[in-house]
Amino acid sequence: MRNFALCRPNHPGKGRDRRVSELEVVHCSKYYRKNGEQLCTLKEADMRIRSGRFVSIIGPSGCGKSTLFNIISGLARPSGGQVLLDGKNITCESGHVGYMLQKDLLLPWRTILDNVIIGLEIRGVPKKRARERALPMLQKYGLKGFEYDHPDALSGGMRQRAGLIRTLLYDKDVILLDEPFGALDAQTRLQMQSWLLQIWNDFRKTVLFVTHDIDEAIYLSDEIYVFTHRPGRIKARIDVGLPRPRGEETMMDERFLQLKRELLLMLKEEREPV
Amino acid sequence: MAGQKEEDSRGPLIEDQGADAARMRRRAFAGQIIAGILIIFLWEFLTRIGWLDSYYWSSPLTIVRTGWTAITKGTLLQDLAYTSGTTIIGFILGTLAGSVIGLSFWWSGLYAKIAEPYLIAFNAVPKLALAPVLVIMFGIGFNSKVMLAFLMTVVVAAIAAHSGVKNIDRDLEKMLISLGAKRRHVFMKVVVPASMPWMVGILKINISLALAGTIVGEFISSRQGIGRMILYAGQVLNMDLVWVGVVSLSVLSIVMYLGTVWLERRLMRGRNPKS
């Protein structure tokens, strides 16, 4: 039972223990050879992400963001460099961080409830117990009434919610989100951003968030890493420094607009010459 | 005036799609029954008036009568049990083995690549042509028939399961591995259920293939079974008995078909019918 306690929302100020889980990416590179030609998708990335921070990665397509995530999650082997979690080397080891891909990847033959508990099932938690734990989470975070539906009965936004709850139930301190709202329409996207902030506030996970959307990056994050076009290198690290909790008025804030201008200029430089 | 009043009391016209569909089903079912009765009646009638030669075509009543004699005085029921037994055992063994082979291709891409051309080649071999060899290898009894039914079904099942495996979204595996899954978890939680519709889809085909295998086996050499009965009846020019055999096989085939429909439902239980 003890290890499940981590999964419950940590309310700040209620004497929660400061678990330090610092994620470090040390000099990670990834080279490919294709048709005799050497390609570099990620070049000497160095990142240090403090516990509980919301960090976004922004950059043009093909900047190696997905490569970076695959390396951090242990699904891909870097050509050089290391990934450290709390100082422990987790390079090439999967299962240390939660990872949500762009597609929701819900299993169509399982109900939403049975989809979100799959991480617990793999860990050997009996189905009945896993369901008991998942049910209140689904209900609290906007999937009430859909628990026993199959994924194809849900809208894109709802499916992404289920996907994220599945990742949360897997209960790792660090969560990687690869453009989770990329396929949603603008209205749903706004809703989902607020929803994500609420969840992040309740759970206080370290979040690494890939996006193409500058507004989204500023609105959600504490820090933003800007990546260059191929080969993907870290071009800049920006501290957002906007006060929380954030709402729609944040997007009209002077600081917000100034950051947006800076980021637009940086990304413009990275755009391929037409 | 009366018609006008009736319309008013019914209120606005509402299309009840559920009721329409139910009415359609009832009518179709009634139509099917009537068509079946008509065909049997016509068959009987045409042989009675001599438009169809009753020597070749027999007639429904004669078939029923001969069938009854074959049940009470002959061994029709035992033959039926023998044929259905070999068919079902061969079908189960072949389908299970084939599915396991097909699913195993997921385990290693290299192994799958090496095995695939042989699977296709073996599929192209007319298994029924091997029947004489099998009868010599496995004897004229039960085993050679089961083996034929097995060979008829195993490759089809393997190819179906392999198609299922090939159609799995690789990102699903990636997602599960990121959740800490080992390969066996991926296999049990994604590969098997994702391939299930493919494997279930060939059950109906395989049951008739198994029956064909069994009957050819019985034709070649057997002491029991409907196939042997038909062959024997043909050799002594007892056309009525041949027809009894054919009708029994048809009934058997329909019953086993319904069995696979039931099995399909069970295997796909709890799933979204659309998925």
XYZ file of C-alpha atoms in Angstrom:
549
model
C 0.000 0.000 0.000
C 2.815 2.330 0.878
C 4.026 3.045 -2.609
C 0.534 4.008 -3.723
C 0.459 6.933 -1.372
C 2.556 8.864 -3.851
C -0.288 8.841 -6.290
C -2.667 10.854 -4.177
C -2.682 14.568 -4.790
C -0.140 16.405 -2.730
C -1.628 19.584 -1.440
C 0.986 22.225 -0.932
C 1.280 23.409 2.618
C -0.076 20.191 4.115
C 3.330 19.143 5.319
C 4.194 17.228 2.204
C 7.650 15.779 2.134
C 9.994 17.342 -0.315
C 10.916 14.532 -2.551
C 13.744 15.640 -4.697
C 13.643 14.160 -8.128
C 15.898 16.091 -10.350
C 16.100 15.091 -13.964
C 19.360 15.716 -15.724
C 20.163 15.277 -19.374
C 23.909 15.311 -19.789
C 25.373 15.940 -23.204
C 22.959 13.698 -25.054
C 23.362 13.262 -28.793
C 21.799 11.008 -31.345
C 23.282 10.231 -34.746
C 21.764 8.115 -37.487
C 23.205 6.799 -40.684
C 20.833 6.590 -43.575
C 21.906 5.791 -47.146
C 25.493 6.349 -46.110
C 24.676 9.842 -44.952
C 25.109 10.729 -41.335
C 22.226 12.552 -39.727
C 22.230 14.190 -36.359
C 18.833 14.633 -34.751
C 20.010 15.737 -31.340
C 23.264 17.414 -30.537
C 24.817 17.710 -27.088
C 21.682 18.498 -25.177
C 22.208 19.520 -21.568
C 19.222 20.049 -19.337
C 18.696 20.195 -15.654
C 15.133 20.130 -14.494
C 14.294 20.759 -10.893
C 11.627 18.790 -9.122
C 8.026 19.880 -9.550
C 8.733 22.264 -12.409
C 6.701 22.586 -15.548
C 9.175 22.773 -18.409
C 8.328 23.156 -22.067
C 10.395 22.361 -25.106
C 9.638 24.312 -28.193
C 11.188 24.224 -31.612
C 10.526 23.689 -35.287
C 9.536 20.245 -36.605
C 12.496 17.924 -36.783
C 14.318 19.563 -33.900
C 14.839 16.278 -32.133
C 12.204 16.763 -29.467
C 10.795 13.290 -29.895
C 14.304 11.844 -29.992
C 15.039 13.556 -26.711
C 11.889 12.106 -25.158
C 12.663 8.647 -26.420
C 16.094 8.923 -24.843
C 14.810 10.210 -21.509
C 12.145 7.524 -21.323
C 14.744 4.863 -22.083
C 13.119 3.733 -25.333
C 16.091 4.865 -27.422
C 19.815 4.688 -26.831
C 21.694 7.961 -27.152
C 24.841 8.006 -29.304
C 26.509 9.777 -26.434
C 25.575 11.248 -23.084
C 23.590 10.217 -20.075
C 20.225 10.666 -18.433
C 20.265 11.013 -14.670
C 17.319 10.887 -12.311
C 18.246 11.963 -8.787
C 21.838 11.379 -9.751
C 21.153 7.797 -10.804
C 21.989 6.825 -14.346
C 18.781 5.746 -16.096
C 20.080 5.827 -19.678
C 18.379 3.086 -21.734
C 16.189 2.008 -18.835
C 12.479 2.318 -19.408
C 9.867 2.607 -16.690
C 11.426 5.453 -14.683
C 9.334 8.255 -16.095
C 5.762 8.522 -17.299
C 5.579 9.119 -21.042
C 2.555 10.146 -22.997
C 2.797 10.117 -26.747
C 1.013 12.424 -29.130
C -1.632 9.847 -29.970
C -3.826 8.822 -27.058
C -3.025 5.138 -27.740
C -5.993 3.856 -25.801
C -6.703 0.180 -26.406
C -9.962 0.091 -28.380
C -11.131 -3.177 -26.835
C -10.885 -1.913 -23.273
C -13.212 0.472 -21.491
C -11.795 3.814 -20.368
C -11.502 2.537 -16.808
C -9.635 -0.579 -17.903
C -7.434 1.505 -20.156
C -6.194 3.807 -17.423
C -5.343 0.976 -15.031
C -3.065 -0.833 -17.456
C 0.088 0.538 -15.868
C -1.058 -0.765 -12.485
C -1.946 -4.109 -14.020
C 1.568 -4.422 -15.382
C 2.910 -3.697 -11.932
C 0.833 -6.585 -10.634
C -1.909 -4.693 -8.796
C -5.090 -6.830 -8.884
C -7.632 -5.455 -11.352
C -10.280 -4.866 -8.727
C -7.975 -2.785 -6.532
C -6.662 -0.881 -9.533
C -10.201 -0.029 -10.613
C -11.076 1.172 -7.144
C -8.160 3.567 -7.271
C -8.749 4.772 -10.799
C -12.462 5.420 -10.527
C -12.322 8.504 -8.269
C -9.587 9.980 -10.444
C -11.617 9.589 -13.600
C -14.560 11.166 -11.860
C -12.606 14.047 -10.423
C -10.792 14.909 -13.633
C -13.639 15.200 -16.054
C -14.364 11.664 -17.207
C -17.366 11.017 -15.000
C -19.967 9.089 -16.934
C -17.446 7.760 -19.449
C -15.770 5.184 -17.186
C -17.369 2.198 -18.876
C -17.379 3.532 -22.422
C -14.974 2.390 -25.087
C -12.499 4.964 -26.407
C -14.222 5.450 -29.766
C -17.246 6.869 -27.952
C -15.143 9.766 -26.642
C -14.055 13.041 -28.185
C -10.386 13.762 -28.839
C -10.061 15.891 -25.708
C -11.654 13.236 -23.519
C -9.360 10.584 -24.918
C -6.314 12.718 -24.149
C -7.595 13.108 -20.602
C -7.823 9.353 -20.269
C -4.324 9.016 -21.714
C -2.909 11.460 -19.199
C -4.720 9.862 -16.266
C -3.227 6.539 -17.342
C 0.215 8.147 -17.217
C -0.497 9.713 -13.824
C -1.701 6.437 -12.362
C 1.606 4.946 -13.391
C 2.827 7.192 -10.638
C 6.246 8.459 -11.611
C 7.559 11.819 -10.459
C 8.554 12.893 -13.942
C 6.075 12.971 -16.781
C 6.908 13.531 -20.439
C 4.131 14.900 -22.615
C 4.776 14.883 -26.345
C 2.407 17.396 -27.927
C -0.605 15.979 -26.136
C -2.953 18.669 -27.424
C -1.507 18.899 -30.922
C -4.502 17.334 -32.616
C -7.204 19.236 -30.746
C -9.168 22.252 -31.908
C -8.398 25.638 -30.364
C -11.330 25.713 -27.927
C -10.731 22.214 -26.599
C -7.046 22.994 -26.387
C -7.658 25.948 -24.060
C -9.888 23.822 -21.869
C -7.310 21.079 -21.758
C -4.537 23.504 -20.798
C -6.457 24.700 -17.754
C -7.312 21.112 -16.937
C -3.631 20.141 -17.153
C -2.631 23.024 -14.880
C -5.201 21.879 -12.339
C -3.842 18.343 -12.399
C -0.266 19.551 -12.212
C -1.174 21.703 -9.253
C -2.811 18.760 -7.482
C -0.065 16.247 -8.150
C 3.041 18.413 -8.341
C 4.808 16.214 -10.816
C 7.763 17.350 -12.818
C 6.399 17.868 -16.306
C 8.358 18.011 -19.528
C 6.096 19.242 -22.278
C 6.767 19.345 -26.007
C 4.749 21.764 -28.077
C 4.762 23.775 -31.273
C 2.497 26.378 -29.797
C 4.223 29.411 -28.261
C 1.148 30.572 -26.335
C 0.733 27.139 -24.869
C 4.362 26.964 -23.802
C 4.300 30.344 -22.046
C 0.901 29.831 -20.482
C 1.791 26.485 -18.929
C 5.482 26.579 -18.106
C 8.020 27.721 -15.558
C 10.839 27.354 -18.051
C 11.028 27.033 -21.802
C 13.818 25.399 -23.785
C 14.068 26.532 -27.374
C 15.548 24.022 -29.809
C 17.232 24.719 -33.119
C 16.355 23.127 -36.408
C 18.245 19.976 -37.386
C 20.603 19.161 -35.832
C 18.523 19.759 -32.727
C 20.489 21.773 -30.226
C 19.372 23.813 -27.254
C 19.300 27.398 -28.429
C 18.043 29.112 -25.324
C 16.525 28.571 -21.922
C 13.910 31.058 -20.835
C 12.480 31.613 -17.385
C 8.824 32.451 -17.712
C 8.363 34.000 -14.282
C 4.657 34.674 -14.641
C 2.755 34.392 -11.368
C 0.557 31.410 -10.654
C -2.255 30.487 -10.577
C -2.630 31.515 -14.176
C -5.835 32.173 -16.033
C -6.997 33.669 -19.277
C -5.895 37.131 -18.135
C -2.312 35.801 -17.999
C -2.363 35.733 -21.782
C -2.923 39.511 -21.859
C -0.121 40.205 -19.390
C 2.692 42.492 -20.553
C 5.312 39.890 -19.634
C 3.423 37.241 -21.611
C 3.417 39.367 -24.743
C 7.059 40.236 -24.364
C 8.020 36.557 -24.049
C 5.870 35.747 -27.019
C 7.678 38.349 -29.116
C 11.084 36.986 -28.095
C 10.113 33.399 -28.823
C 8.569 34.244 -32.170
C 11.789 35.943 -33.218
C 13.902 33.014 -32.099
C 11.757 30.506 -33.934
C 11.742 32.682 -37.029
C 15.509 32.353 -37.197
C 15.107 28.600 -37.086
C 12.606 28.406 -39.878
C 13.980 26.813 -42.984
C 14.648 29.310 -45.753
C 11.888 28.980 -48.303
C -63.885 11.574 -41.787
C -63.098 8.502 -39.781
C -59.617 8.272 -41.288
C -58.995 11.926 -40.509
C -59.888 11.389 -36.866
C -57.619 8.382 -36.536
C -54.678 10.355 -37.867
C -55.269 13.133 -35.344
C -55.318 10.792 -32.390
C -51.989 9.315 -33.491
C -50.303 12.674 -33.189
C -47.375 13.821 -35.334
C -45.573 11.329 -37.528
C -42.519 10.039 -35.675
C -40.063 7.781 -37.379
C -39.297 4.939 -35.047
C -36.101 3.513 -36.487
C -35.883 0.721 -33.940
C -39.380 -0.490 -34.753
C -38.692 -0.245 -38.490
C -35.600 -2.384 -38.139
C -37.463 -4.928 -36.009
C -40.267 -5.141 -38.563
C -37.680 -5.652 -41.316
C -36.087 -8.502 -39.353
C -39.421 -10.225 -38.727
C -40.408 -10.006 -42.367
C -37.050 -11.255 -43.586
C -37.209 -14.229 -41.208
C -40.731 -15.123 -42.334
C -39.607 -14.810 -45.952
C -36.671 -17.113 -45.354
C -38.875 -19.799 -43.802
C -41.411 -19.568 -46.615
C -38.697 -19.791 -49.274
C -37.246 -22.894 -47.615
C -40.642 -24.610 -47.454
C -41.298 -23.698 -51.091
C -38.023 -25.197 -52.283
C -38.655 -28.481 -50.449
C -42.232 -28.581 -51.668
C -41.177 -27.900 -55.252
C -38.511 -30.596 -55.062
C -41.073 -33.130 -53.834
C -43.645 -32.002 -56.394
C -41.298 -32.068 -59.411
C -40.023 -35.551 -58.590
C -43.615 -36.764 -58.111
C -44.788 -35.533 -61.522
C -41.602 -36.859 -63.113
C -40.020 -33.572 -64.244
C -37.050 -34.468 -62.073
C -35.882 -38.067 -62.184
C -36.388 -39.378 -58.680
C -33.645 -41.941 -59.243
C -31.002 -39.190 -59.299
C -32.781 -36.517 -57.305
C -34.530 -38.731 -54.790
C -37.194 -36.662 -53.000
C -37.541 -35.007 -49.621
C -39.988 -37.595 -48.286
C -37.844 -40.515 -49.460
C -34.787 -38.917 -47.936
C -36.550 -38.553 -44.616
C -37.744 -42.142 -44.747
C -34.349 -43.529 -45.759
C -32.722 -41.358 -43.148
C -35.000 -42.708 -40.462
C -34.155 -46.289 -41.462
C -30.465 -45.382 -41.420
C -30.852 -44.040 -37.907
C -32.900 -46.905 -36.491
C -31.493 -49.867 -38.384
C -28.197 -48.486 -39.670
C -25.372 -46.514 -38.117
C -26.173 -42.963 -39.270
C -25.919 -41.467 -35.767
C -22.621 -43.197 -35.030
C -21.299 -42.041 -38.412
C -22.427 -38.530 -37.674
C -20.721 -38.581 -34.285
C -17.537 -39.933 -35.852
C -17.419 -37.328 -38.582
C -18.283 -34.402 -36.328
C -15.825 -35.623 -33.675
C -12.871 -35.801 -36.058
C -13.830 -32.489 -37.642
C -14.102 -30.629 -34.354
C -10.899 -32.063 -32.899
C -8.994 -31.302 -36.090
C -10.507 -27.824 -36.220
C -9.592 -27.018 -32.621
C -6.057 -28.382 -32.870
C -5.424 -26.758 -36.239
C -6.847 -23.377 -35.329
C -5.082 -23.243 -31.971
C -1.734 -24.379 -33.372
C -2.059 -22.006 -36.316
C -2.921 -19.064 -34.090
C 0.039 -19.799 -31.832
C 2.353 -20.015 -34.848
C 0.985 -16.765 -36.272
C 1.275 -14.930 -32.963
C 4.780 -16.250 -32.410
C 5.896 -14.224 -35.427
C 5.541 -11.158 -33.247
C 8.333 -12.373 -31.014
C 11.116 -12.007 -33.525
C 11.137 -10.086 -36.767
C 13.978 -12.186 -38.139
C 12.189 -15.458 -37.419
C 9.024 -14.074 -39.028
C 10.919 -13.036 -42.151
C 12.558 -16.455 -42.467
C 9.319 -18.355 -41.893
C 6.970 -16.282 -44.037
C 7.804 -17.677 -47.512
C 7.473 -21.219 -46.159
C 4.099 -20.396 -44.701
C 2.940 -19.105 -48.062
C 4.390 -22.120 -49.855
C 2.730 -24.532 -47.464
C -0.533 -22.689 -47.930
C -0.255 -23.282 -51.664
C 0.166 -27.065 -51.255
C -3.178 -28.774 -51.895
C -3.409 -30.546 -48.563
C -6.188 -32.852 -49.755
C -3.807 -34.319 -52.302
C -1.726 -35.528 -49.373
C -4.637 -37.577 -48.078
C -3.381 -40.956 -49.406
C -0.004 -40.390 -47.797
C -1.598 -39.403 -44.504
C -3.849 -42.453 -44.478
C -0.804 -44.656 -44.936
C 1.140 -42.710 -42.299
C -1.574 -42.473 -39.672
C -3.718 -45.484 -40.457
C -7.293 -45.703 -41.695
C -8.738 -44.776 -38.311
C -9.452 -41.583 -36.420
C -5.929 -40.110 -36.555
C -5.576 -39.700 -40.296
C -8.891 -37.784 -40.467
C -7.944 -35.499 -37.583
C -4.595 -34.910 -39.262
C -6.277 -33.902 -42.524
C -8.643 -31.517 -40.748
C -5.647 -30.153 -38.855
C -3.615 -29.542 -42.002
C -6.576 -27.890 -43.709
C -6.965 -25.369 -40.887
C -3.515 -24.754 -39.454
C -2.045 -22.596 -42.204
C -5.164 -20.490 -42.605
C -5.149 -19.772 -38.877
C -1.433 -18.985 -38.885
C -1.791 -16.533 -41.761
C -4.762 -14.852 -40.094
C -2.954 -14.449 -36.780
C 0.127 -13.181 -38.587
C -1.934 -10.537 -40.377
C -3.282 -9.500 -37.001
C 0.221 -9.201 -35.611
C 1.396 -7.180 -38.593
C -1.423 -4.696 -38.142
C -0.600 -3.794 -34.566
C 0.281 -0.160 -34.022
C 3.937 -0.167 -32.933
C 3.259 2.870 -30.761
C 0.999 0.733 -28.572
C 4.015 -1.408 -27.712
C 6.045 1.715 -27.084
C 3.373 3.080 -24.777
C 3.229 -0.141 -22.774
C 7.001 -0.384 -22.494
C 7.106 3.195 -21.251
C 4.677 2.022 -18.559
C 7.263 -0.525 -17.470
C 5.929 -3.497 -19.425
C 8.041 -6.487 -20.312
C 7.631 -8.239 -23.626
C 5.291 -10.825 -22.131
C 3.010 -8.024 -20.908
C 2.955 -6.501 -24.359
C 2.155 -9.917 -25.775
C -0.718 -10.630 -23.396
C -2.191 -7.147 -23.222
C -1.753 -5.920 -26.769
C -0.676 -8.599 -29.248
C -3.237 -11.267 -28.369
C -6.268 -8.983 -28.010
C -5.329 -6.881 -31.035
C -5.036 -9.986 -33.219
C -8.180 -11.561 -31.830
C -10.564 -10.167 -34.477
C -8.348 -11.637 -37.212
C -8.157 -15.024 -35.512
C -11.864 -15.081 -34.768
C -12.677 -13.999 -38.312
C -11.411 -17.255 -39.825
C -13.231 -19.617 -37.455
C -16.184 -19.940 -39.833
C -13.923 -20.634 -42.789
C -11.854 -23.112 -40.845
C -14.750 -25.196 -39.590
C -15.883 -25.901 -43.160
C -12.295 -26.567 -44.256
C -11.955 -29.051 -41.407
C -15.156 -30.801 -42.466
C -13.924 -31.021 -46.062
C -10.652 -32.539 -44.841
C -12.414 -35.122 -42.731
C -14.763 -36.179 -45.501
C -11.997 -36.589 -48.056
C -10.135 -38.660 -45.474
C -13.192 -40.851 -45.076
C -13.565 -41.158 -48.845
C -10.025 -42.420 -49.190
C -10.308 -45.095 -46.597
C -12.366 -45.480 -43.487
C -14.571 -47.850 -41.589
C -16.919 -45.196 -40.263
C -18.225 -41.727 -40.935
C -20.640 -39.988 -43.263
C -18.024 -39.798 -46.005
C -17.636 -43.553 -45.995
C -21.422 -43.961 -45.965
C -21.800 -41.747 -49.038
C -19.018 -43.536 -50.866
C -20.539 -46.932 -50.061
C -24.058 -45.816 -51.057
C -22.727 -44.464 -54.344
C -20.939 -47.722 -55.117
C -24.119 -49.741 -54.621
C -26.084 -47.107 -56.579
C -28.294 -46.257 -53.599
C -28.920 -42.605 -54.491
C -31.422 -42.118 -51.686
C -28.764 -42.994 -49.159
C -26.270 -40.650 -50.858
C -28.801 -37.875 -50.418
C -29.267 -38.806 -46.782
C -25.508 -38.405 -46.355
C -25.466 -35.070 -48.126
C -28.373 -33.745 -46.093
C -26.793 -34.976 -42.838
C -23.545 -33.239 -43.731
C -25.402 -30.030 -44.507
C -27.176 -30.145 -41.179
C -23.889 -30.914 -39.414
C -22.224 -28.046 -41.219
C -24.965 -25.610 -40.197
C -24.828 -26.738 -36.569
C -21.044 -26.331 -36.459
C -21.348 -22.944 -38.134
C -23.728 -21.834 -35.387
C -21.207 -23.217 -32.910
C -18.494 -20.946 -34.318
C -20.858 -17.985 -34.178
C -21.338 -18.709 -30.486
C -17.578 -19.104 -30.020
C -16.981 -15.800 -31.805
C -19.345 -14.021 -29.446
C -17.619 -15.532 -26.448
C -14.138 -14.606 -27.614
C -15.169 -11.053 -28.456
C -17.181 -10.624 -25.261
C -16.916 -7.281 -23.513
C -15.661 -5.582 -26.644
C -17.104 -2.709 -28.455
C -18.863 -4.264 -31.464
C -17.375 -1.509 -33.627
C -13.788 -2.121 -32.620
